[in-house]
Amino acid sequence: MRRSPTIVTEAMQAYSFSRRAWLLGAAQAGFGTMLVGRMAWLAIAENDRYTAMAESNRVNATLVPPRRGWLIDRHGVPIANNRTDFRVDIIPDRLRDEEAERVLQALARILRLPPEEVERVRIDLGRAAGFQPVQVAEKLDWERFAAVSVHLPELPGVQPTRGFARHYPGGAAVAHLTGYVGAPTAEQFKETRDPLLVTPGFKLGKDGLEKSLEARLRGQAGAKRVEVTARGKLVAELATRPDVPGKNTRLTIDAGLQEYAARRLGTNSGSTVVIDCRTGEMLCMVSMPAYDPNSFSDGISHLEWQMLSDNDHVPLMNKVTQGLYPPGSTVKPMNALALLEAGVAPTDRINCTGAMRVGTGVFHCHKRHGHGPLDMKGAVAQSCDIYFYEMIRRMGYDRIAPVARAVGLGQKFDLPFGSQRYGTVPDSAWKLAKYKDRWTVADGLNASIGQGYVLANPLQLAVLAARLASGRALQPSLLASQVHHDAPALPFQSEHLQLVREAMWGVVNGGGTGGAARMNVPGVSLAGKTGTAQVRRITMAERRSGVLTNGQLPFKMRDHALFVGFAPADNPRYAISVVLEHNGHTVRNLDTPMIGRDIMTWLFDRDRAIASLAAIEPSWGGDIATRMAADEAAYRAAHRPAPAAAATKTDAVVPSDAPAVEAATDLANQTQADMANGIDTPADEGTTEPNP
């Protein structure tokens, strides 16, 4: 059916036009409102953002690395500070490959670089990430630095910088205390994308206190601002935003004592710790040999790293916190305290004939023909093994272990170091849990002379000496702001502690095994205890042909030598531990008693201590720096390194995590396990002290 046509009237046309006009007007108004709103948003809400973008087109800002806070000793003497530094770097991203050699040759001419340094830079450029600055030279004089700045238009990618470099006045003496700073790795930048990490001249803490206190020491970066044209041409220098330096940190360390103790250890592989008996403050913490943190901070070469890694004295290891050793006879004063607490009378005597049969085994004293009858004081002074074998066989080592823990063995201390090893205080429950085996009489005899399963680090031994001396549960501290005052008293009778102190006085001053430690300072006597820790098993064949002396053995097979003590003996102020790896008591002036004596003498009479060192140090090849330089020269001559060995080591491995440290740790662990589980035990050999 067909529809009739619609008739459009004039009124309908007018209405339709008005509606379209209204819709169009509404749309225009809406669009206008949106436009006005967007303009308002850009002009008001986004003002800061676009102002900053416009400013960035007009102004180039270069970050200025912040000055690190100083590490200072208890008297305000700098241990780690900053020196003004002129340096030149190359940013690989800003240098085209075809220009690299020309720029490098120009820098070599301007800076008068030796050929080996030019080769080192060439290799470093080939290995570096594009955004990672490659150091060309540091510690430049003003003339050479200015010459590079003048020729800068001809040197694309080159960035001269005036800033501050880290400096360690004590050198190797403080290496394992402070650690060092170094350039961030590519991995560290990728994790944070912090532009400061790729700023030439910026370095962060890599190890030791520099790493653990990084947040406090770093500070905040500044910025250097210059106005440029659209083509990057310099128009004017603008106000520079200054950096905010990091905070200085005061340590409890005495820098003078730290340096002296490091030198006094001589050519040994060892460590020493000195603690204030009133507060627990650590006055020195030395591990030697060591590396030069100034060299590491400048950028150590692969050759230098390999030289340190190959050294059998393991200079990359912080022996104070990472070294674990059988404490040997240094535990005998602690054993005496435990026996007193268990009810043993100090006047009870044991007759030492030089050997004691237990079951089918014979256990020997270090004095072949014996000491005769000894009471407790005499046993400590003479370091008689038989006395402690017999007493601990009667009482059981489970009565000793709690006292060992109370005086610091096996303890973890709250110190700013990431790498601490805590050792072992064994007992029957520990052995059952670890080895699923029962505690034996032989285990107790070994533990009674500080061998077998017993392990301690040098810091724990210093704490042991300090706690016996003070009668309080002192906590060692390294940061002056975190000293643990008012330590509680130890849970032992004061009479028992006093008897132990008197016995340790006899070790040094009463005809005991530590007579070489007797101090020559009027009115000051040193109380102490010597120790020897065996690190090898003696075969039946060697026993039949004659046991070799330490002097006849290779370095790694010699006994460890130890000493703990405190002074003044009648009113203890300072406590010390000295641990020498594989020392074997082979050289008298490099042995623990005389080293302990001289270090303690420094605290009471510095001139006398320095004179003593001056008389003997030349016989070791000179001071630390002289010996290190001679060792490096000998290593270079022996290995004739390829040019690539001079390249800067840029990986993330640091001394405390070095493969050489891990290897030394694994070897020590295996040796301890062999000694503890072997058929021929240390107690069988009776080698806890050198024969008088």
GROMACS .gro file of C-alpha atoms in nm, residues 161-553:
model
  393
  161THR     CA    1   8.651   1.681   3.613
  162ARG     CA    2   8.763   1.868   3.920
  163GLY     CA    3   8.642   1.695   4.233
  164PHE     CA    4   8.748   1.499   4.537
  165ALA     CA    5   8.908   1.157   4.558
  166ARG     CA    6   8.912   0.921   4.857
  167HIS     CA    7   9.237   0.896   5.045
  168TYR     CA    8   9.349   0.656   5.318
  169PRO     CA    9   9.651   0.799   5.502
  170GLY     CA   10   9.719   0.466   5.675
  171GLY     CA   11   9.731   0.269   5.351
  172ALA     CA   12   9.738  -0.108   5.399
  173ALA     CA   13   9.725  -0.072   5.778
  174VAL     CA   14   9.356   0.023   5.758
  175ALA     CA   15   9.251  -0.174   5.448
  176HIS     CA   16   9.040  -0.438   5.620
  177LEU     CA   17   8.894  -0.183   5.859
  178THR     CA   18   8.781   0.080   5.608
  179GLY     CA   19   8.748  -0.123   5.292
  180TYR     CA   20   8.762   0.106   4.988
  181VAL     CA   21   8.552   0.292   4.731
  182GLY     CA   22   8.530   0.222   4.361
  183ALA     CA   23   8.335   0.304   4.047
  184PRO     CA   24   7.985   0.152   4.031
  185THR     CA   25   7.946  -0.149   3.806
  186ALA     CA   26   7.714  -0.165   3.505
  187GLU     CA   27   7.493  -0.404   3.701
  188GLN     CA   28   7.454  -0.156   3.985
  189PHE     CA   29   7.345   0.116   3.740
  190LYS     CA   30   7.095  -0.112   3.567
  191GLU     CA   31   6.936  -0.194   3.903
  192THR     CA   32   6.869   0.167   4.005
  193ARG     CA   33   6.912   0.380   3.690
  194ASP     CA   34   7.051   0.646   3.922
  195PRO     CA   35   7.236   0.897   3.697
  196LEU     CA   36   7.481   0.964   3.978
  197LEU     CA   37   7.623   0.614   3.929
  198VAL     CA   38   7.752   0.702   3.580
  199THR     CA   39   7.879   1.046   3.673
  200PRO     CA   40   8.256   1.065   3.613
  201GLY     CA   41   8.444   1.068   3.941
  202PHE     CA   42   8.163   0.919   4.153
  203LYS     CA   43   8.259   0.622   4.368
  204LEU     CA   44   8.072   0.424   4.628
  205GLY     CA   45   8.173   0.190   4.910
  206LYS     CA   46   8.281  -0.153   4.794
  207ASP     CA   47   8.391  -0.328   5.113
  208GLY     CA   48   8.444  -0.280   5.486
  209LEU     CA   49   8.310   0.030   5.660
  210GLU     CA   50   8.293   0.219   5.331
  211LYS     CA   51   8.027  -0.025   5.214
  212SER     CA   52   7.835  -0.080   5.538
  213LEU     CA   53   7.817   0.297   5.609
  214GLU     CA   54   7.748   0.399   5.247
  215ALA     CA   55   7.415   0.569   5.317
  216ARG     CA   56   7.572   0.785   5.586
  217LEU     CA   57   7.897   0.866   5.406
  218ARG     CA   58   7.769   0.934   5.052
  219GLY     CA   59   7.596   1.273   5.081
  220GLN     CA   60   7.383   1.434   4.805
  221ALA     CA   61   7.503   1.527   4.458
  222GLY     CA   62   7.531   1.886   4.340
  223ALA     CA   63   7.484   2.014   3.986
  224LYS     CA   64   7.684   2.235   3.752
  225ARG     CA   65   7.448   2.442   3.526
  226VAL     CA   66   7.532   2.618   3.197
  227GLU     CA   67   7.308   2.802   2.946
  228VAL     CA   68   7.339   2.675   2.588
  229THR     CA   69   7.192   2.746   2.245
  230ALA     CA   70   6.975   2.499   2.053
  231ARG     CA   71   7.295   2.369   1.895
  232GLY     CA   72   7.455   2.317   2.236
  233LYS     CA   73   7.691   2.615   2.222
  234LEU     CA   74   7.782   2.759   2.562
  235VAL     CA   75   7.616   3.094   2.634
  236ALA     CA   76   7.683   3.145   3.005
  237GLU     CA   77   7.757   2.963   3.327
  238LEU     CA   78   7.469   2.972   3.574
  239ALA     CA   79   7.456   2.930   3.949
  240THR     CA   80   7.587   2.591   4.060
  241ARG     CA   81   7.387   2.385   4.304
  242PRO     CA   82   7.639   2.278   4.567
  243ASP     CA   83   7.666   1.918   4.680
  244VAL     CA   84   7.575   1.818   5.035
  245PRO     CA   85   7.874   1.635   5.187
  246GLY     CA   86   7.824   1.304   5.364
  247LYS     CA   87   7.839   1.287   5.740
  248ASN     CA   88   8.169   1.231   5.916
  249THR     CA   89   8.179   0.915   6.127
  250ARG     CA   90   8.393   0.884   6.438
  251LEU     CA   91   8.535   0.542   6.515
  252THR     CA   92   8.664   0.404   6.844
  253ILE     CA   93   8.991   0.319   6.668
  254ASP     CA   94   9.318   0.489   6.761
  255ALA     CA   95   9.485   0.558   6.424
  256GLY     CA   96   9.833   0.567   6.575
  257LEU     CA   97   9.789   0.230   6.744
  258GLN     CA   98   9.635   0.085   6.427
  259GLU     CA   99   9.938   0.181   6.219
  260TYR     CA  100  10.186   0.066   6.483
  261ALA     CA  101  10.018  -0.272   6.530
  262ALA     CA  102  10.011  -0.331   6.153
  263ARG     CA  103  10.383  -0.259   6.129
  264ARG     CA  104  10.463  -0.467   6.437
  265LEU     CA  105  10.303  -0.777   6.287
  266GLY     CA  106  10.591  -0.765   6.042
  267THR     CA  107  10.600  -1.031   5.773
  268ASN     CA  108  10.345  -1.251   5.951
  269SER     CA  109  10.012  -1.359   5.817
  270GLY     CA  110   9.802  -1.263   6.115
  271SER     CA  111   9.585  -1.021   6.306
  272THR     CA  112   9.555  -0.833   6.630
  273VAL     CA  113   9.273  -0.665   6.821
  274VAL     CA  114   9.297  -0.429   7.119
  275ILE     CA  115   8.990  -0.354   7.334
  276ASP     CA  116   8.931  -0.099   7.610
  277CYS     CA  117   8.842  -0.304   7.920
  278ARG     CA  118   8.618  -0.028   8.058
  279THR     CA  119   8.386   0.019   7.759
  280GLY     CA  120   8.449  -0.253   7.501
  281GLU     CA  121   8.571   0.004   7.246
  282MET     CA  122   8.799  -0.147   6.983
  283LEU     CA  123   9.121   0.055   6.969
  284CYS     CA  124   9.274  -0.134   6.679
  285MET     CA  125   9.162  -0.404   6.440
  286VAL     CA  126   9.445  -0.513   6.213
  287SER     CA  127   9.471  -0.792   5.957
  288MET     CA  128   9.800  -0.833   5.770
  289PRO     CA  129   9.921  -0.858   5.506
  290ALA     CA  130   9.666  -0.644   5.328
  291TYR     CA  131   9.608  -0.450   5.009
  292ASP     CA  132   9.648  -0.074   4.965
  293PRO     CA  133   9.294   0.073   4.963
  294ASN     CA  134   9.426   0.378   4.775
  295SER     CA  135   9.527   0.152   4.488
  296PHE     CA  136   9.191  -0.026   4.492
  297SER     CA  137   9.003   0.304   4.493
  298ASP     CA  138   9.205   0.433   4.197
  299GLY     CA  139   9.125   0.115   4.003
  300ILE     CA  140   9.332  -0.197   4.060
  301SER     CA  141   9.469  -0.385   3.760
  302HIS     CA  142   9.412  -0.753   3.684
  303LEU     CA  143   9.781  -0.813   3.754
  304GLU     CA  144   9.759  -0.663   4.104
  305TRP     CA  145   9.445  -0.867   4.180
  306GLN     CA  146   9.613  -1.186   4.064
  307MET     CA  147   9.923  -1.110   4.270
  308LEU     CA  148   9.711  -1.067   4.584
  309SER     CA  149   9.509  -1.379   4.504
  310ASP     CA  150   9.821  -1.593   4.460
  311ASN     CA  151   9.978  -1.483   4.791
  312ASP     CA  152   9.970  -1.773   5.040
  313HIS     CA  153   9.934  -1.520   5.327
  314VAL     CA  154   9.588  -1.432   5.182
  315PRO     CA  155   9.607  -1.050   5.198
  316LEU     CA  156   9.249  -1.026   5.066
  317MET     CA  157   9.106  -1.185   5.383
  318ASN     CA  158   9.003  -0.986   5.689
  319LYS     CA  159   9.144  -1.236   5.936
  320VAL     CA  160   8.992  -1.058   6.237
  321THR     CA  161   8.635  -1.142   6.138
  322GLN     CA  162   8.675  -1.408   5.867
  323GLY     CA  163   8.958  -1.616   6.012
  324LEU     CA  164   8.871  -1.911   6.236
  325TYR     CA  165   9.140  -2.089   6.434
  326PRO     CA  166   9.172  -2.351   6.704
  327PRO     CA  167   9.247  -2.123   7.002
  328GLY     CA  168   9.500  -2.363   7.154
  329SER     CA  169   9.613  -2.301   7.510
  330THR     CA  170   9.468  -1.949   7.518
  331VAL     CA  171   9.148  -2.114   7.647
  332LYS     CA  172   9.316  -2.256   7.958
  333PRO     CA  173   9.240  -1.952   8.178
  334MET     CA  174   8.877  -1.983   8.073
  335ASN     CA  175   8.892  -2.357   8.147
  336ALA     CA  176   9.028  -2.277   8.493
  337LEU     CA  177   8.735  -2.040   8.555
  338ALA     CA  178   8.489  -2.310   8.449
  339LEU     CA  179   8.654  -2.564   8.678
  340LEU     CA  180   8.635  -2.323   8.970
  341GLU     CA  181   8.267  -2.262   8.900
  342ALA     CA  182   8.215  -2.640   8.886
  343GLY     CA  183   8.361  -2.679   9.234
  344VAL     CA  184   8.723  -2.774   9.169
  345ALA     CA  185   8.950  -2.641   9.443
  346PRO     CA  186   9.238  -2.428   9.309
  347THR     CA  187   9.479  -2.610   9.543
  348ASP     CA  188   9.400  -2.954   9.402
  349ARG     CA  189   9.711  -3.094   9.236
  350ILE     CA  190   9.761  -3.316   8.934
  351ASN     CA  191  10.094  -3.491   8.882
  352CYS     CA  192  10.212  -3.436   8.525
  353THR     CA  193  10.447  -3.710   8.408
  354GLY     CA  194  10.438  -3.598   8.045
  355ALA     CA  195  10.172  -3.847   7.932
  356MET     CA  196   9.833  -3.982   8.037
  357ARG     CA  197   9.668  -4.307   7.927
  358VAL     CA  198   9.298  -4.297   7.850
  359GLY     CA  199   9.155  -4.626   7.727
  360THR     CA  200   9.390  -4.753   7.459
  361GLY     CA  201   9.533  -4.409   7.383
  362VAL     CA  202   9.820  -4.211   7.533
  363PHE     CA  203   9.786  -3.834   7.551
  364HIS     CA  204  10.098  -3.622   7.588
  365CYS     CA  205  10.190  -3.291   7.746
  366HIS     CA  206  10.396  -3.041   7.548
  367LYS     CA  207  10.674  -3.093   7.808
  368ARG     CA  208  10.801  -3.439   7.725
  369HIS     CA  209  10.912  -3.538   8.075
  370GLY     CA  210  10.626  -3.364   8.252
  371HIS     CA  211  10.585  -3.077   8.498
  372GLY     CA  212  10.544  -3.279   8.816
  373PRO     CA  213  10.263  -3.190   9.059
  374LEU     CA  214  10.080  -2.865   8.971
  375ASP     CA  215   9.787  -2.675   9.116
  376MET     CA  216   9.554  -2.465   8.902
  377LYS     CA  217   9.768  -2.149   8.894
  378GLY     CA  218  10.077  -2.347   8.810
  379ALA     CA  219   9.893  -2.540   8.538
  380VAL     CA  220   9.786  -2.218   8.367
  381ALA     CA  221  10.128  -2.056   8.405
  382GLN     CA  222  10.312  -2.362   8.269
  383SER     CA  223  10.033  -2.444   8.022
  384CYS     CA  224  10.025  -2.802   8.145
  385ASP     CA  225   9.811  -3.018   7.918
  386ILE     CA  226   9.790  -3.314   8.159
  387TYR     CA  227   9.628  -3.102   8.432
  388PHE     CA  228   9.347  -2.994   8.200
  389TYR     CA  229   9.311  -3.339   8.042
  390GLU     CA  230   9.255  -3.494   8.382
  391MET     CA  231   9.032  -3.224   8.530
  392ILE     CA  232   8.806  -3.201   8.227
  393ARG     CA  233   8.797  -3.580   8.194
  394ARG     CA  234   8.657  -3.583   8.548
  395MET     CA  235   8.411  -3.295   8.505
  396GLY     CA  236   8.309  -3.339   8.141
  397TYR     CA  237   8.335  -3.070   7.874
  398ASP     CA  238   7.965  -2.991   7.902
  399ARG     CA  239   8.059  -2.804   8.221
  400ILE     CA  240   8.312  -2.594   8.025
  401ALA     CA  241   8.113  -2.497   7.715
  402PRO     CA  242   7.865  -2.258   7.888
  403VAL     CA  243   8.153  -2.062   8.041
  404ALA     CA  244   8.327  -2.045   7.701
  405ARG     CA  245   8.016  -1.888   7.552
  406ALA     CA  246   7.979  -1.648   7.846
  407VAL     CA  247   8.329  -1.507   7.788
  408GLY     CA  248   8.270  -1.451   7.415
  409LEU     CA  249   8.359  -1.765   7.220
  410GLY     CA  250   8.110  -1.857   6.950
  411GLN     CA  251   7.936  -1.519   6.980
  412LYS     CA  252   7.816  -1.288   6.705
  413PHE     CA  253   7.884  -0.921   6.774
  414ASP     CA  254   7.690  -0.623   6.640
  415LEU     CA  255   7.956  -0.465   6.421
  416PRO     CA  256   7.929  -0.292   6.080
  417PHE     CA  257   8.082  -0.576   5.882
  418GLY     CA  258   7.895  -0.803   5.646
  419SER     CA  259   8.146  -1.087   5.668
  420GLN     CA  260   8.178  -1.243   6.013
  421ARG     CA  261   8.241  -1.606   6.098
  422TYR     CA  262   8.159  -1.711   6.450
  423GLY     CA  263   8.340  -2.036   6.520
  424THR     CA  264   8.231  -2.328   6.735
  425VAL     CA  265   8.194  -2.402   7.105
  426PRO     CA  266   8.123  -2.775   7.097
  427ASP     CA  267   7.946  -2.994   7.352
  428SER     CA  268   7.768  -3.328   7.346
  429ALA     CA  269   7.439  -3.184   7.214
  430TRP     CA  270   7.619  -2.995   6.937
  431LYS     CA  271   7.806  -3.304   6.816
  432LEU     CA  272   7.494  -3.518   6.824
  433ALA     CA  273   7.304  -3.260   6.618
  434LYS     CA  274   7.584  -3.202   6.366
  435TYR     CA  275   7.743  -3.545   6.329
  436LYS     CA  276   7.473  -3.774   6.476
  437ASP     CA  277   7.742  -3.915   6.701
  438ARG     CA  278   7.809  -3.917   7.074
  439TRP     CA  279   8.069  -3.706   7.252
  440THR     CA  280   8.380  -3.904   7.346
  441VAL     CA  281   8.650  -3.865   7.608
  442ALA     CA  282   8.897  -3.781   7.329
  443ASP     CA  283   8.670  -3.498   7.214
  444GLY     CA  284   8.682  -3.352   7.565
  445LEU     CA  285   9.060  -3.385   7.587
  446ASN     CA  286   9.107  -3.208   7.254
  447ALA     CA  287   8.866  -2.930   7.351
  448SER     CA  288   9.045  -2.886   7.686
  449ILE     CA  289   9.357  -2.764   7.503
  450GLY     CA  290   9.166  -2.557   7.246
  451GLN     CA  291   9.186  -2.807   6.962
  452GLY     CA  292   8.947  -3.051   6.800
  453TYR     CA  293   8.611  -2.893   6.730
  454VAL     CA  294   8.682  -2.564   6.909
  455LEU     CA  295   8.717  -2.266   6.673
  456ALA     CA  296   8.732  -1.892   6.739
  457ASN     CA  297   8.812  -1.574   6.552
  458PRO     CA  298   9.067  -1.317   6.680
  459LEU     CA  299   8.794  -1.073   6.784
  460GLN     CA  300   8.634  -1.335   7.008
  461LEU     CA  301   8.970  -1.404   7.170
  462ALA     CA  302   9.017  -1.034   7.243
  463VAL     CA  303   8.669  -1.024   7.396
  464LEU     CA  304   8.760  -1.330   7.606
  465ALA     CA  305   9.065  -1.148   7.744
  466ALA     CA  306   8.865  -0.829   7.806
  467ARG     CA  307   8.586  -1.011   7.989
  468LEU     CA  308   8.824  -1.207   8.210
  469ALA     CA  309   9.007  -0.883   8.287
  470SER     CA  310   8.700  -0.672   8.360
  471GLY     CA  311   8.459  -0.930   8.499
  472ARG     CA  312   8.186  -0.781   8.278
  473ALA     CA  313   8.008  -0.896   7.963
  474LEU     CA  314   8.166  -0.625   7.745
  475GLN     CA  315   8.035  -0.586   7.391
  476PRO     CA  316   8.295  -0.476   7.133
  477SER     CA  317   8.211  -0.156   6.948
  478LEU     CA  318   8.364   0.020   6.650
  479LEU     CA  319   8.142   0.327   6.604
  480ALA     CA  320   8.184   0.595   6.871
  481SER     CA  321   7.810   0.659   6.860
  482GLN     CA  322   7.727   0.299   6.947
  483VAL     CA  323   7.945   0.220   7.249
  484HIS     CA  324   7.780  -0.025   7.487
  485HIS     CA  325   7.827   0.137   7.827
  486ASP     CA  326   7.744  -0.023   8.163
  487ALA     CA  327   7.795  -0.386   8.059
  488PRO     CA  328   7.650  -0.629   8.313
  489ALA     CA  329   7.872  -0.833   8.542
  490LEU     CA  330   7.961  -1.187   8.439
  491PRO     CA  331   7.780  -1.457   8.641
  492PHE     CA  332   8.099  -1.573   8.811
  493GLN     CA  333   8.241  -1.524   9.157
  494SER     CA  334   8.485  -1.234   9.178
  495GLU     CA  335   8.730  -1.453   9.373
  496HIS     CA  336   8.740  -1.699   9.086
  497LEU     CA  337   8.802  -1.426   8.829
  498GLN     CA  338   9.080  -1.284   9.045
  499LEU     CA  339   9.250  -1.623   9.071
  500VAL     CA  340   9.243  -1.657   8.691
  501ARG     CA  341   9.397  -1.310   8.652
  502GLU     CA  342   9.674  -1.401   8.895
  503ALA     CA  343   9.741  -1.720   8.702
  504MET     CA  344   9.770  -1.518   8.377
  505TRP     CA  345  10.009  -1.282   8.554
  506GLY     CA  346  10.222  -1.586   8.631
  507VAL     CA  347  10.229  -1.687   8.263
  508VAL     CA  348  10.425  -1.370   8.182
  509ASN     CA  349  10.589  -1.265   8.506
  510GLY     CA  350  10.611  -1.580   8.718
  511GLY     CA  351  10.826  -1.812   8.512
  512GLY     CA  352  10.545  -1.927   8.279
  513THR     CA  353  10.541  -1.990   7.904
  514GLY     CA  354  10.497  -1.622   7.813
  515GLY     CA  355  10.807  -1.469   7.970
  516ALA     CA  356  10.899  -1.299   7.641
  517ALA     CA  357  10.589  -1.079   7.682
  518ARG     CA  358  10.716  -0.917   8.003
  519MET     CA  359  10.684  -0.539   7.968
  520ASN     CA  360  10.968  -0.300   8.041
  521VAL     CA  361  10.741  -0.011   8.138
  522PRO     CA  362  10.793   0.079   8.505
  523GLY     CA  363  10.486   0.004   8.715
  524VAL     CA  364  10.300  -0.180   8.439
  525SER     CA  365  10.283  -0.558   8.411
  526LEU     CA  366  10.110  -0.763   8.146
  527ALA     CA  367   9.901  -1.071   8.223
  528GLY     CA  368   9.852  -1.313   7.936
  529LYS     CA  369   9.837  -1.660   7.791
  530THR     CA  370  10.026  -1.808   7.500
  531GLY     CA  371   9.887  -2.071   7.269
  532THR     CA  372   9.980  -2.300   6.983
  533ALA     CA  373   9.734  -2.467   6.747
  534GLN     CA  374   9.835  -2.772   6.547
  535VAL     CA  375   9.717  -2.783   6.184
  536ARG     CA  376   9.851  -3.119   6.064
  537ARG     CA  377   9.844  -3.483   6.158
  538ILE     CA  378  10.174  -3.655   6.227
  539THR     CA  379  10.213  -3.992   6.059
  540MET     CA  380  10.352  -4.302   6.228
  541ALA     CA  381  10.643  -4.297   5.983
  542GLU     CA  382  10.736  -3.942   6.086
  543ARG     CA  383  10.702  -4.035   6.452
  544ARG     CA  384  10.947  -4.323   6.406
  545SER     CA  385  11.201  -4.112   6.216
  546GLY     CA  386  11.161  -3.801   6.431
  547VAL     CA  387  10.890  -3.536   6.429
  548LEU     CA  388  10.981  -3.240   6.211
  549THR     CA  389  11.007  -2.899   6.375
  550ASN     CA  390  10.807  -2.604   6.245
  551GLY     CA  391  11.120  -2.457   6.092
  552GLN     CA  392  11.157  -2.769   5.877
  553LEU     CA  393  10.801  -2.758   5.749
   0.00000   0.00000   0.00000
